[in-house]
PDB file of C-alpha atoms and ligand atoms in Angstrom:
ATOM      1  CA  MET A 161      68.096-103.311 -95.089  1.00 46.00           C
ATOM      2  CA  SER A 162      70.571-105.622 -96.691  1.00 52.00           C
ATOM      3  CA  SER A 163      74.081-104.565 -95.673  1.00 74.00           C
ATOM      4  CA  SER A 164      76.038-106.577 -93.148  1.00 93.00           C
ATOM      5  CA  PHE A 165      78.655-104.918 -90.947  1.00 98.00           C
ATOM      6  CA  HIS A 166      80.786-108.028 -90.485  1.00 97.00           C
ATOM      7  CA  GLY A 167      84.461-107.077 -90.284  1.00 97.00           C
ATOM      8  CA  LYS A 168      83.616-103.409 -89.659  1.00 98.00           C
ATOM      9  CA  VAL A 169      84.376-101.321 -86.580  1.00 98.00           C
ATOM     10  CA  ALA A 170      81.804 -98.884 -85.186  1.00 99.00           C
ATOM     11  CA  LEU A 171      82.243 -96.207 -82.518  1.00 99.00           C
ATOM     12  CA  VAL A 172      79.235 -94.852 -80.613  1.00 99.00           C
ATOM     13  CA  THR A 173      79.737 -91.878 -78.298  1.00 99.00           C
ATOM     14  CA  GLY A 174      77.243 -91.615 -75.470  1.00 98.00           C
ATOM     15  CA  GLY A 175      76.626 -95.334 -75.939  1.00 98.00           C
ATOM     16  CA  THR A 176      75.958 -95.512 -72.229  1.00 98.00           C
ATOM     17  CA  SER A 177      72.159 -95.140 -72.486  1.00 98.00           C
ATOM     18  CA  GLY A 178      69.172 -94.284 -74.663  1.00 98.00           C
ATOM     19  CA  ILE A 179      69.612 -93.919 -78.410  1.00 98.00           C
ATOM     20  CA  GLY A 180      73.368 -94.548 -78.220  1.00 98.00           C
ATOM     21  CA  ARG A 181      72.963 -97.839 -76.362  1.00 98.00           C
ATOM     22  CA  GLU A 182      70.218 -99.041 -78.733  1.00 98.00           C
ATOM     23  CA  THR A 183      72.343 -98.151 -81.762  1.00 98.00           C
ATOM     24  CA  ALA A 184      75.445 -99.850 -80.336  1.00 99.00           C
ATOM     25  CA  VAL A 185      73.418-103.031 -79.838  1.00 98.00           C
ATOM     26  CA  ALA A 186      71.984-102.752 -83.368  1.00 98.00           C
ATOM     27  CA  PHE A 187      75.470-102.282 -84.923  1.00 98.00           C
ATOM     28  CA  ALA A 188      76.672-105.404 -83.110  1.00 98.00           C
ATOM     29  CA  ALA A 189      73.611-107.401 -84.145  1.00 98.00           C
ATOM     30  CA  ARG A 190      74.574-106.671 -87.762  1.00 98.00           C
ATOM     31  CA  GLY A 191      78.105-107.991 -87.134  1.00 98.00           C
ATOM     32  CA  ALA A 192      80.138-104.864 -86.304  1.00 98.00           C
ATOM     33  CA  LYS A 193      82.740-104.718 -83.552  1.00 98.00           C
ATOM     34  CA  VAL A 194      81.519-101.853 -81.396  1.00 99.00           C
ATOM     35  CA  VAL A 195      83.371 -99.405 -79.194  1.00 99.00           C
ATOM     36  CA  VAL A 196      81.016 -97.816 -76.685  1.00 98.00           C
ATOM     37  CA  ALA A 197      82.295 -94.491 -75.356  1.00 99.00           C
ATOM     38  CA  GLY A 198      80.889 -92.443 -72.512  1.00 98.00           C
ATOM     39  CA  ARG A 199      81.498 -90.915 -69.139  1.00 98.00           C
ATOM     40  CA  ARG A 200      79.668 -93.468 -66.999  1.00 98.00           C
ATOM     41  CA  GLU A 201      81.565 -96.738 -66.561  1.00 98.00           C
ATOM     42  CA  ASP A 202      78.702 -98.748 -65.030  1.00 98.00           C
ATOM     43  CA  GLU A 203      76.314 -97.843 -67.860  1.00 98.00           C
ATOM     44  CA  GLY A 204      79.003 -98.417 -70.496  1.00 98.00           C
ATOM     45  CA  PHE A 205      79.675-101.913 -69.185  1.00 98.00           C
ATOM     46  CA  LYS A 206      75.900-102.540 -69.230  1.00 98.00           C
ATOM     47  CA  THR A 207      75.819-101.796 -72.960  1.00 98.00           C
ATOM     48  CA  VAL A 208      78.831-104.049 -73.534  1.00 98.00           C
ATOM     49  CA  ASP A 209      77.185-106.864 -71.532  1.00 98.00           C
ATOM     50  CA  LEU A 210      74.001-106.500 -73.586  1.00 98.00           C
ATOM     51  CA  ILE A 211      76.019-106.858 -76.788  1.00 98.00           C
ATOM     52  CA  ARG A 212      78.097-109.784 -75.556  1.00 98.00           C
ATOM     53  CA  SER A 213      75.028-111.621 -74.277  1.00 98.00           C
ATOM     54  CA  GLY A 214      73.692-111.443 -77.840  1.00 97.00           C
ATOM     55  CA  GLY A 215      76.935-112.974 -79.163  1.00 98.00           C
ATOM     56  CA  GLY A 216      78.429-109.654 -80.327  1.00 98.00           C
ATOM     57  CA  GLU A 217      81.837-108.016 -79.876  1.00 98.00           C
ATOM     58  CA  ALA A 218      82.104-104.785 -77.884  1.00 98.00           C
ATOM     59  CA  HIS A 219      84.495-102.765 -75.760  1.00 98.00           C
ATOM     60  CA  PHE A 220      83.874 -99.800 -73.447  1.00 98.00           C
ATOM     61  CA  VAL A 221      86.143 -96.760 -73.280  1.00 98.00           C
ATOM     62  CA  LYS A 222      85.550 -94.131 -70.617  1.00 98.00           C
ATOM     63  CA  ALA A 223      85.749 -90.787 -72.381  1.00 98.00           C
ATOM     64  CA  ASP A 224      84.246 -87.339 -72.058  1.00 98.00           C
ATOM     65  CA  VAL A 225      83.841 -85.960 -75.597  1.00 98.00           C
ATOM     66  CA  SER A 226      84.341 -82.382 -74.417  1.00 98.00           C
ATOM     67  CA  GLN A 227      87.926 -83.174 -73.344  1.00 98.00           C
ATOM     68  CA  PRO A 228      90.475 -83.142 -76.217  1.00 98.00           C
ATOM     69  CA  ASP A 229      92.935 -85.527 -74.513  1.00 98.00           C
ATOM     70  CA  GLN A 230      90.226 -88.042 -73.768  1.00 98.00           C
ATOM     71  CA  VAL A 231      88.919 -87.992 -77.344  1.00 99.00           C
ATOM     72  CA  ALA A 232      92.449 -88.476 -78.725  1.00 98.00           C
ATOM     73  CA  ALA A 233      92.993 -91.368 -76.298  1.00 98.00           C
ATOM     74  CA  LEU A 234      89.613 -92.867 -77.272  1.00 98.00           C
ATOM     75  CA  LEU A 235      90.495 -92.993 -80.961  1.00 98.00           C
ATOM     76  CA  ALA A 236      93.948 -94.372 -80.187  1.00 98.00           C
ATOM     77  CA  GLU A 237      92.256 -97.164 -78.224  1.00 98.00           C
ATOM     78  CA  VAL A 238      89.719 -97.896 -80.991  1.00 98.00           C
ATOM     79  CA  VAL A 239      92.454 -98.218 -83.591  1.00 98.00           C
ATOM     80  CA  GLY A 240      94.882-100.000 -81.257  1.00 98.00           C
ATOM     81  CA  ARG A 241      92.304-102.622 -80.356  1.00 98.00           C
ATOM     82  CA  TYR A 242      90.460-103.185 -83.626  1.00 98.00           C
ATOM     83  CA  GLY A 243      92.884-101.890 -86.266  1.00 98.00           C
ATOM     84  CA  GLY A 244      90.800 -99.053 -87.685  1.00 98.00           C
ATOM     85  CA  LEU A 245      87.434 -97.294 -87.777  1.00 98.00           C
ATOM     86  CA  ASP A 246      84.664 -97.713 -90.375  1.00 98.00           C
ATOM     87  CA  MET A 247      81.604 -96.080 -88.791  1.00 98.00           C
ATOM     88  CA  ALA A 248      81.214 -93.346 -86.197  1.00 99.00           C
ATOM     89  CA  PHE A 249      77.955 -92.344 -84.526  1.00 99.00           C
ATOM     90  CA  ASN A 250      78.578 -89.068 -82.695  1.00 99.00           C
ATOM     91  CA  ASN A 251      75.633 -89.175 -80.348  1.00 98.00           C
ATOM     92  CA  ALA A 252      76.787 -87.885 -76.937  1.00 98.00           C
ATOM     93  CA  GLY A 253      74.762 -84.915 -75.788  1.00 98.00           C
ATOM     94  CA  ILE A 254      73.023 -83.143 -72.938  1.00 98.00           C
ATOM     95  CA  GLU A 255      69.807 -81.150 -72.833  1.00 96.00           C
ATOM     96  CA  GLY A 256      70.843 -78.180 -70.669  1.00 95.00           C
ATOM     97  CA  THR A 257      67.845 -76.468 -69.118  1.00 92.00           C
ATOM     98  CA  PRO A 258      64.671 -76.555 -71.223  1.00 87.00           C
ATOM     99  CA  PHE A 259      61.989 -73.847 -71.014  1.00 88.00           C
ATOM    100  CA  ILE A 260      64.303 -71.199 -69.486  1.00 92.00           C
ATOM    101  CA  PRO A 261      64.008 -67.804 -71.203  1.00 94.00           C
ATOM    102  CA  LEU A 262      67.280 -66.737 -72.818  1.00 95.00           C
ATOM    103  CA  GLU A 263      67.756 -63.749 -70.490  1.00 96.00           C
ATOM    104  CA  ASN A 264      67.739 -66.155 -67.506  1.00 96.00           C
ATOM    105  CA  TYR A 265      69.797 -68.871 -69.159  1.00 96.00           C
ATOM    106  CA  ALA A 266      72.919 -69.565 -67.069  1.00 97.00           C
ATOM    107  CA  GLU A 267      76.229 -68.895 -68.787  1.00 97.00           C
ATOM    108  CA  GLU A 268      77.661 -72.001 -67.152  1.00 98.00           C
ATOM    109  CA  THR A 269      74.925 -74.169 -68.675  1.00 97.00           C
ATOM    110  CA  TRP A 270      75.508 -72.545 -72.056  1.00 98.00           C
ATOM    111  CA  ASP A 271      79.205 -73.472 -71.839  1.00 98.00           C
ATOM    112  CA  GLN A 272      78.403 -77.057 -70.822  1.00 98.00           C
ATOM    113  CA  VAL A 273      75.881 -77.630 -73.613  1.00 98.00           C
ATOM    114  CA  ILE A 274      78.022 -76.063 -76.323  1.00 98.00           C
ATOM    115  CA  GLY A 275      81.120 -77.773 -74.874  1.00 98.00           C
ATOM    116  CA  ILE A 276      79.585 -81.238 -75.153  1.00 98.00           C
ATOM    117  CA  ASN A 277      77.034 -81.057 -77.998  1.00 98.00           C
ATOM    118  CA  LEU A 278      79.113 -78.933 -80.364  1.00 98.00           C
ATOM    119  CA  LYS A 279      82.774 -78.768 -79.343  1.00 98.00           C
ATOM    120  CA  GLY A 280      82.570 -82.430 -78.312  1.00 98.00           C
ATOM    121  CA  LEU A 281      81.270 -83.255 -81.774  1.00 99.00           C
ATOM    122  CA  PHE A 282      84.031 -81.209 -83.423  1.00 99.00           C
ATOM    123  CA  LEU A 283      86.682 -83.006 -81.357  1.00 99.00           C
ATOM    124  CA  SER A 284      85.168 -86.412 -82.143  1.00 99.00           C
ATOM    125  CA  MET A 285      85.043 -85.638 -85.867  1.00 99.00           C
ATOM    126  CA  LYS A 286      88.585 -84.245 -85.873  1.00 98.00           C
ATOM    127  CA  HIS A 287      90.024 -87.423 -84.370  1.00 98.00           C
ATOM    128  CA  GLU A 288      87.781 -89.862 -86.272  1.00 99.00           C
ATOM    129  CA  LEU A 289      88.188 -88.446 -89.766  1.00 99.00           C
ATOM    130  CA  PRO A 290      91.774 -89.562 -90.515  1.00 98.00           C
ATOM    131  CA  HIS A 291      90.733 -93.142 -89.738  1.00 98.00           C
ATOM    132  CA  LEU A 292      87.464 -92.900 -91.661  1.00 98.00           C
ATOM    133  CA  VAL A 293      89.388 -91.561 -94.673  1.00 98.00           C
ATOM    134  CA  LYS A 294      91.719 -94.569 -94.497  1.00 98.00           C
ATOM    135  CA  ASN A 295      88.766 -96.994 -94.568  1.00 98.00           C
ATOM    136  CA  ARG A 296      86.411 -94.898 -96.734  1.00 98.00           C
ATOM    137  CA  GLY A 297      83.937 -95.023 -93.869  1.00 98.00           C
ATOM    138  CA  ALA A 298      80.760 -93.263 -92.789  1.00 98.00           C
ATOM    139  CA  MET A 299      79.823 -90.858 -90.009  1.00 99.00           C
ATOM    140  CA  VAL A 300      76.442 -89.984 -88.528  1.00 99.00           C
ATOM    141  CA  ASN A 301      76.046 -87.022 -86.190  1.00 99.00           C
ATOM    142  CA  MET A 302      73.248 -86.550 -83.688  1.00 98.00           C
ATOM    143  CA  ALA A 303      71.229 -83.429 -84.473  1.00 98.00           C
ATOM    144  CA  SER A 304      67.568 -83.011 -83.458  1.00 98.00           C
ATOM    145  CA  VAL A 305      64.411 -81.288 -84.600  1.00 98.00           C
ATOM    146  CA  ALA A 306      65.988 -78.528 -82.474  1.00 97.00           C
ATOM    147  CA  GLY A 307      68.662 -78.296 -85.174  1.00 98.00           C
ATOM    148  CA  LEU A 308      66.039 -77.523 -87.814  1.00 98.00           C
ATOM    149  CA  THR A 309      63.519 -75.283 -86.043  1.00 97.00           C
ATOM    150  CA  GLY A 310      63.308 -72.831 -83.157  1.00 95.00           C
ATOM    151  CA  GLY A 311      61.412 -73.526 -79.947  1.00 90.00           C
ATOM    152  CA  ARG A 312      61.403 -73.335 -76.184  1.00 85.00           C
ATOM    153  CA  LEU A 313      63.821 -76.089 -75.219  1.00 81.00           C
ATOM    154  CA  GLY A 314      66.613 -73.734 -74.173  1.00 92.00           C
ATOM    155  CA  ALA A 315      68.825 -71.447 -76.243  1.00 95.00           C
ATOM    156  CA  ALA A 316      71.999 -73.502 -75.924  1.00 97.00           C
ATOM    157  CA  TYR A 317      70.373 -76.739 -77.043  1.00 97.00           C
ATOM    158  CA  TYR A 318      68.980 -75.123 -80.224  1.00 97.00           C
ATOM    159  CA  ALA A 319      72.240 -73.351 -80.933  1.00 98.00           C
ATOM    160  CA  SER A 320      74.240 -76.551 -80.447  1.00 98.00           C
ATOM    161  CA  LYS A 321      71.998 -78.687 -82.635  1.00 98.00           C
ATOM    162  CA  HIS A 322      71.890 -76.050 -85.402  1.00 98.00           C
ATOM    163  CA  GLY A 323      75.691 -76.179 -85.140  1.00 98.00           C
ATOM    164  CA  VAL A 324      75.621 -79.954 -85.558  1.00 99.00           C
ATOM    165  CA  VAL A 325      73.713 -79.505 -88.806  1.00 99.00           C
ATOM    166  CA  GLY A 326      76.185 -76.865 -89.998  1.00 98.00           C
ATOM    167  CA  ILE A 327      79.335 -78.863 -89.290  1.00 98.00           C
ATOM    168  CA  THR A 328      77.754 -81.992 -90.798  1.00 99.00           C
ATOM    169  CA  ARG A 329      76.944 -80.198 -94.049  1.00 98.00           C
ATOM    170  CA  SER A 330      80.328 -78.508 -94.385  1.00 98.00           C
ATOM    171  CA  ALA A 331      82.321 -81.630 -93.496  1.00 99.00           C
ATOM    172  CA  ALA A 332      80.248 -83.712 -95.921  1.00 99.00           C
ATOM    173  CA  ILE A 333      81.397 -81.447 -98.747  1.00 98.00           C
ATOM    174  CA  GLU A 334      85.018 -81.384 -97.520  1.00 98.00           C
ATOM    175  CA  TYR A 335      85.231 -85.176 -97.338  1.00 98.00           C
ATOM    176  CA  ALA A 336      82.983 -86.269-100.230  1.00 98.00           C
ATOM    177  CA  ASP A 337      85.915 -86.779-102.609  1.00 98.00           C
ATOM    178  CA  LYS A 338      87.851 -88.621 -99.895  1.00 98.00           C
ATOM    179  CA  GLY A 339      85.261 -91.387 -99.789  1.00 98.00           C
ATOM    180  CA  VAL A 340      83.737 -90.514 -96.391  1.00 98.00           C
ATOM    181  CA  ARG A 341      79.991 -89.930 -96.185  1.00 99.00           C
ATOM    182  CA  ILE A 342      78.851 -87.636 -93.369  1.00 99.00           C
ATOM    183  CA  ASN A 343      75.178 -87.348 -92.452  1.00 99.00           C
ATOM    184  CA  ALA A 344      73.038 -86.500 -89.428  1.00 99.00           C
ATOM    185  CA  VAL A 345      69.827 -87.701 -87.856  1.00 99.00           C
ATOM    186  CA  ALA A 346      67.283 -85.239 -86.490  1.00 98.00           C
ATOM    187  CA  PRO A 347      64.964 -87.058 -84.100  1.00 98.00           C
ATOM    188  CA  GLY A 348      61.741 -85.701 -82.660  1.00 98.00           C
ATOM    189  CA  VAL A 349      61.159 -86.519 -79.016  1.00 97.00           C
ATOM    190  CA  ILE A 350      62.358 -90.051 -78.311  1.00 98.00           C
ATOM    191  CA  SER A 351      61.495 -91.984 -75.190  1.00 96.00           C
ATOM    192  CA  THR A 352      64.811 -91.961 -73.268  1.00 97.00           C
ATOM    193  CA  ASP A 353      66.232 -90.751 -69.937  1.00 94.00           C
ATOM    194  CA  MET A 354      66.824 -87.343 -71.517  1.00 94.00           C
ATOM    195  CA  ALA A 355      63.194 -86.965 -72.571  1.00 93.00           C
ATOM    196  CA  THR A 356      62.085 -88.147 -69.128  1.00 93.00           C
ATOM    197  CA  ARG A 357      64.249 -85.478 -67.466  1.00 92.00           C
ATOM    198  CA  ALA A 358      63.194 -82.746 -69.863  1.00 88.00           C
ATOM    199  CA  PHE A 359      59.513 -83.414 -70.544  1.00 88.00           C
ATOM    200  CA  PHE A 360      57.921 -86.169 -68.502  1.00 88.00           C
ATOM    201  CA  GLN A 361      57.834 -84.505 -65.083  1.00 88.00           C
ATOM    202  CA  ASP A 362      54.588 -82.676 -65.816  1.00 89.00           C
ATOM    203  CA  PRO A 363      51.669 -84.448 -67.588  1.00 91.00           C
ATOM    204  CA  ALA A 364      50.597 -81.192 -69.291  1.00 91.00           C
ATOM    205  CA  VAL A 365      54.060 -80.788 -70.825  1.00 89.00           C
ATOM    206  CA  THR A 366      54.120 -84.455 -71.868  1.00 90.00           C
ATOM    207  CA  ALA A 367      50.775 -84.061 -73.649  1.00 92.00           C
ATOM    208  CA  ARG A 368      51.927 -80.875 -75.400  1.00 91.00           C
ATOM    209  CA  ILE A 369      55.161 -82.528 -76.531  1.00 92.00           C
ATOM    210  CA  LYS A 370      53.271 -85.537 -77.921  1.00 93.00           C
ATOM    211  CA  SER A 371      50.892 -83.259 -79.808  1.00 94.00           C
ATOM    212  CA  LEU A 372      53.837 -81.709 -81.700  1.00 95.00           C
ATOM    213  CA  HIS A 373      54.271 -85.034 -83.512  1.00 97.00           C
ATOM    214  CA  PRO A 374      51.577 -85.492 -86.171  1.00 97.00           C
ATOM    215  CA  MET A 375      51.848 -89.261 -85.638  1.00 97.00           C
ATOM    216  CA  GLY A 376      50.533 -88.594 -82.110  1.00 95.00           C
ATOM    217  CA  ARG A 377      53.257 -90.467 -80.262  1.00 95.00           C
ATOM    218  CA  LEU A 378      56.897 -90.257 -79.206  1.00 95.00           C
ATOM    219  CA  GLY A 379      59.647 -92.087 -81.054  1.00 98.00           C
ATOM    220  CA  MET A 380      61.518 -95.126 -79.779  1.00 98.00           C
ATOM    221  CA  PRO A 381      65.341 -95.368 -79.652  1.00 98.00           C
ATOM    222  CA  GLY A 382      65.287 -98.302 -82.089  1.00 98.00           C
ATOM    223  CA  GLU A 383      63.608 -96.139 -84.716  1.00 98.00           C
ATOM    224  CA  VAL A 384      66.573 -93.749 -84.600  1.00 98.00           C
ATOM    225  CA  ALA A 385      69.054 -96.656 -84.564  1.00 98.00           C
ATOM    226  CA  ASN A 386      67.517 -97.970 -87.808  1.00 98.00           C
ATOM    227  CA  ALA A 387      68.096 -94.603 -89.483  1.00 98.00           C
ATOM    228  CA  VAL A 388      71.702 -94.438 -88.248  1.00 98.00           C
ATOM    229  CA  LEU A 389      72.444 -97.932 -89.513  1.00 98.00           C
ATOM    230  CA  TRP A 390      70.971 -97.123 -92.909  1.00 98.00           C
ATOM    231  CA  LEU A 391      73.126 -93.980 -93.174  1.00 98.00           C
ATOM    232  CA  CYS A 392      76.228 -96.033 -92.261  1.00 98.00           C
ATOM    233  CA  SER A 393      75.431 -98.825 -94.682  1.00 98.00           C
ATOM    234  CA  GLY A 394      76.118 -99.285 -98.360  1.00 97.00           C
ATOM    235  CA  ASP A 395      72.354 -98.938 -98.883  1.00 97.00           C
ATOM    236  CA  SER A 396      72.824 -95.154 -98.639  1.00 98.00           C
ATOM    237  CA  SER A 397      75.961 -95.090-100.804  1.00 98.00           C
ATOM    238  CA  PHE A 398      75.035 -91.860-102.696  1.00 98.00           C
ATOM    239  CA  THR A 399      73.780 -89.959 -99.630  1.00 98.00           C
ATOM    240  CA  THR A 400      75.984 -87.399 -97.892  1.00 98.00           C
ATOM    241  CA  GLY A 401      75.388 -84.077 -96.144  1.00 98.00           C
ATOM    242  CA  HIS A 402      71.826 -85.166 -95.433  1.00 98.00           C
ATOM    243  CA  VAL A 403      69.937 -84.478 -92.210  1.00 98.00           C
ATOM    244  CA  LEU A 404      67.427 -87.287 -91.853  1.00 98.00           C
ATOM    245  CA  SER A 405      64.340 -86.459 -89.790  1.00 98.00           C
ATOM    246  CA  VAL A 406      63.145 -89.287 -87.558  1.00 98.00           C
ATOM    247  CA  ASP A 407      60.322 -87.367 -85.982  1.00 98.00           C
ATOM    248  CA  GLY A 408      56.819 -88.649 -86.705  1.00 98.00           C
ATOM    249  CA  GLY A 409      56.223 -85.611 -88.925  1.00 98.00           C
ATOM    250  CA  PHE A 410      57.340 -82.964 -86.358  1.00 97.00           C
ATOM    251  CA  VAL A 411      59.263 -81.057 -89.047  1.00 97.00           C
ATOM    252  CA  VAL A 412      57.578 -81.404 -92.398  1.00 94.00           C
ATOM    253  CA  PRO A 413      58.869 -78.688 -94.714  1.00 84.00           C
TER     254      PRO A 413
HETATM  255  P1  LIG B  47      70.533 -89.999 -72.881  1.00 57.44           P
HETATM  256  O1  LIG B  47      70.697 -88.985 -71.828  1.00 57.44           O
HETATM  257  O2  LIG B  47      70.010 -91.346 -72.506  1.00 57.44           O
HETATM  258  O3  LIG B  47      71.885 -90.223 -73.696  1.00 57.44           O
HETATM  259  C1  LIG B  47      72.924 -89.295 -73.800  1.00 57.44           C
HETATM  260  C2  LIG B  47      74.204 -90.043 -73.484  1.00 57.44           C
HETATM  261  O4  LIG B  47      75.317 -89.201 -73.741  1.00 57.44           O
HETATM  262  C3  LIG B  47      74.250 -90.430 -72.012  1.00 57.44           C
HETATM  263  O5  LIG B  47      74.616 -91.794 -71.885  1.00 57.44           O
HETATM  264  C4  LIG B  47      75.305 -89.514 -71.439  1.00 57.44           C
HETATM  265  O6  LIG B  47      75.970 -90.060 -70.341  1.00 57.44           O
HETATM  266  C5  LIG B  47      76.210 -89.323 -72.656  1.00 57.44           C
HETATM  267  N1  LIG B  47      77.019 -88.121 -72.524  1.00 57.44           N
HETATM  268  C6  LIG B  47      76.616 -86.903 -72.113  1.00 57.44           C
HETATM  269  N2  LIG B  47      77.651 -86.059 -72.091  1.00 57.44           N
HETATM  270  C7  LIG B  47      78.735 -86.747 -72.487  1.00 57.44           C
HETATM  271  C8  LIG B  47      80.099 -86.434 -72.668  1.00 57.44           C
HETATM  272  N3  LIG B  47      80.571 -85.212 -72.376  1.00 57.44           N
HETATM  273  N4  LIG B  47      80.922 -87.383 -73.111  1.00 57.44           N
HETATM  274  C9  LIG B  47      80.495 -88.629 -73.381  1.00 57.44           C
HETATM  275  N5  LIG B  47      79.213 -89.005 -73.224  1.00 57.44           N
HETATM  276  C10 LIG B  47      78.342 -88.072 -72.778  1.00 57.44           C
HETATM  277  O7  LIG B  47      69.563 -89.350 -73.945  1.00 57.44           O
HETATM  278  P2  LIG B  47      69.280 -89.690 -75.478  1.00 57.44           P
HETATM  279  O8  LIG B  47      67.920 -89.186 -75.708  1.00 57.44           O
HETATM  280  O9  LIG B  47      69.611 -91.065 -75.833  1.00 57.44           O
HETATM  281  O10 LIG B  47      70.283 -88.666 -76.196  1.00 57.44           O
HETATM  282  C11 LIG B  47      71.244 -89.041 -77.152  1.00 57.44           C
HETATM  283  C12 LIG B  47      71.424 -87.924 -78.140  1.00 57.44           C
HETATM  284  O11 LIG B  47      70.200 -87.760 -78.856  1.00 57.44           O
HETATM  285  C13 LIG B  47      71.750 -86.555 -77.548  1.00 57.44           C
HETATM  286  O12 LIG B  47      72.731 -85.915 -78.330  1.00 57.44           O
HETATM  287  C14 LIG B  47      70.428 -85.810 -77.654  1.00 57.44           C
HETATM  288  O13 LIG B  47      70.616 -84.409 -77.741  1.00 57.44           O
HETATM  289  C15 LIG B  47      69.871 -86.391 -78.917  1.00 57.44           C
HETATM  290  N6  LIG B  47      68.426 -86.265 -79.088  1.00 57.44           N
HETATM  291  C16 LIG B  47      67.580 -86.789 -78.164  1.00 57.44           C
HETATM  292  C17 LIG B  47      66.219 -86.648 -78.349  1.00 57.44           C
HETATM  293  C18 LIG B  47      65.209 -87.202 -77.366  1.00 57.44           C
HETATM  294  O14 LIG B  47      64.048 -86.781 -77.402  1.00 57.44           O
HETATM  295  N7  LIG B  47      65.558 -88.138 -76.509  1.00 57.44           N
HETATM  296  C19 LIG B  47      65.734 -85.981 -79.489  1.00 57.44           C
HETATM  297  C20 LIG B  47      66.642 -85.478 -80.402  1.00 57.44           C
HETATM  298  C21 LIG B  47      67.993 -85.622 -80.202  1.00 57.44           C
END
């Protein structure tokens, strides 16, 4: 990868752990000023400390992406502090309840998952796009293999991630002639807190999950971060509306 992000501003939602934290650190290592957004202050400050200890520039904003006022305030703070927005990684998400049959799936959990993974993404995009248009920037949305296939990880999670793919594709077309590229990443199972909660409580489930990846292993957060950075960089200048699998061969068409 050749592009530098010096002078650019990046926003990472859910930058408080896992893939978001790793990507925030990677953006900063390439010279970007990074705004880390999330609900958990202590974890957000941890990401900022990691970046600053590496000589980078970062700022934490406490924001819940499912709350319209908080997303509006987040973008106002990004632009107020750094003067604009060049790259947005809409990563915040929750898993809901995996392995629950649809007929037993709680309505409340459905609302939470859709509210964060899909409405939260819509709200983030809505408030980011005017600024990305101004700077002819790039956006990457967090989908999943669950946005490309069916499975047993819970109805709401699949529905939300299929929605992420849909809004990414439609927005990419809407904004292509405005100079904003909009893509998504679709990771397989990546070793993070979420995967630990969802899959690593039972060794039999862990083994089954691993076996779904032809490479025979789980992914690492840095492998997703590399894909996000490429999609935000000038190295992918003719790529928009693409959903990039980062999944060890989980979904090979
Ligand atoms: P994670 O739980 O470590 O990270 C998710 C982050 O999002 C957390 O820091 C959490 O606090 C934050 N978050 C949750 N709800 C939020 C809200 N309403 N507002 C702001 N922040 C919120 O897990 P992760 O694996 O790093 O997940 C990151 C993203 O990657 C999620 O969207 C997830 O669906 C997606 N994903 C994960 C995997 C995997 O196997 N780990 C695979 C595919 C996709």
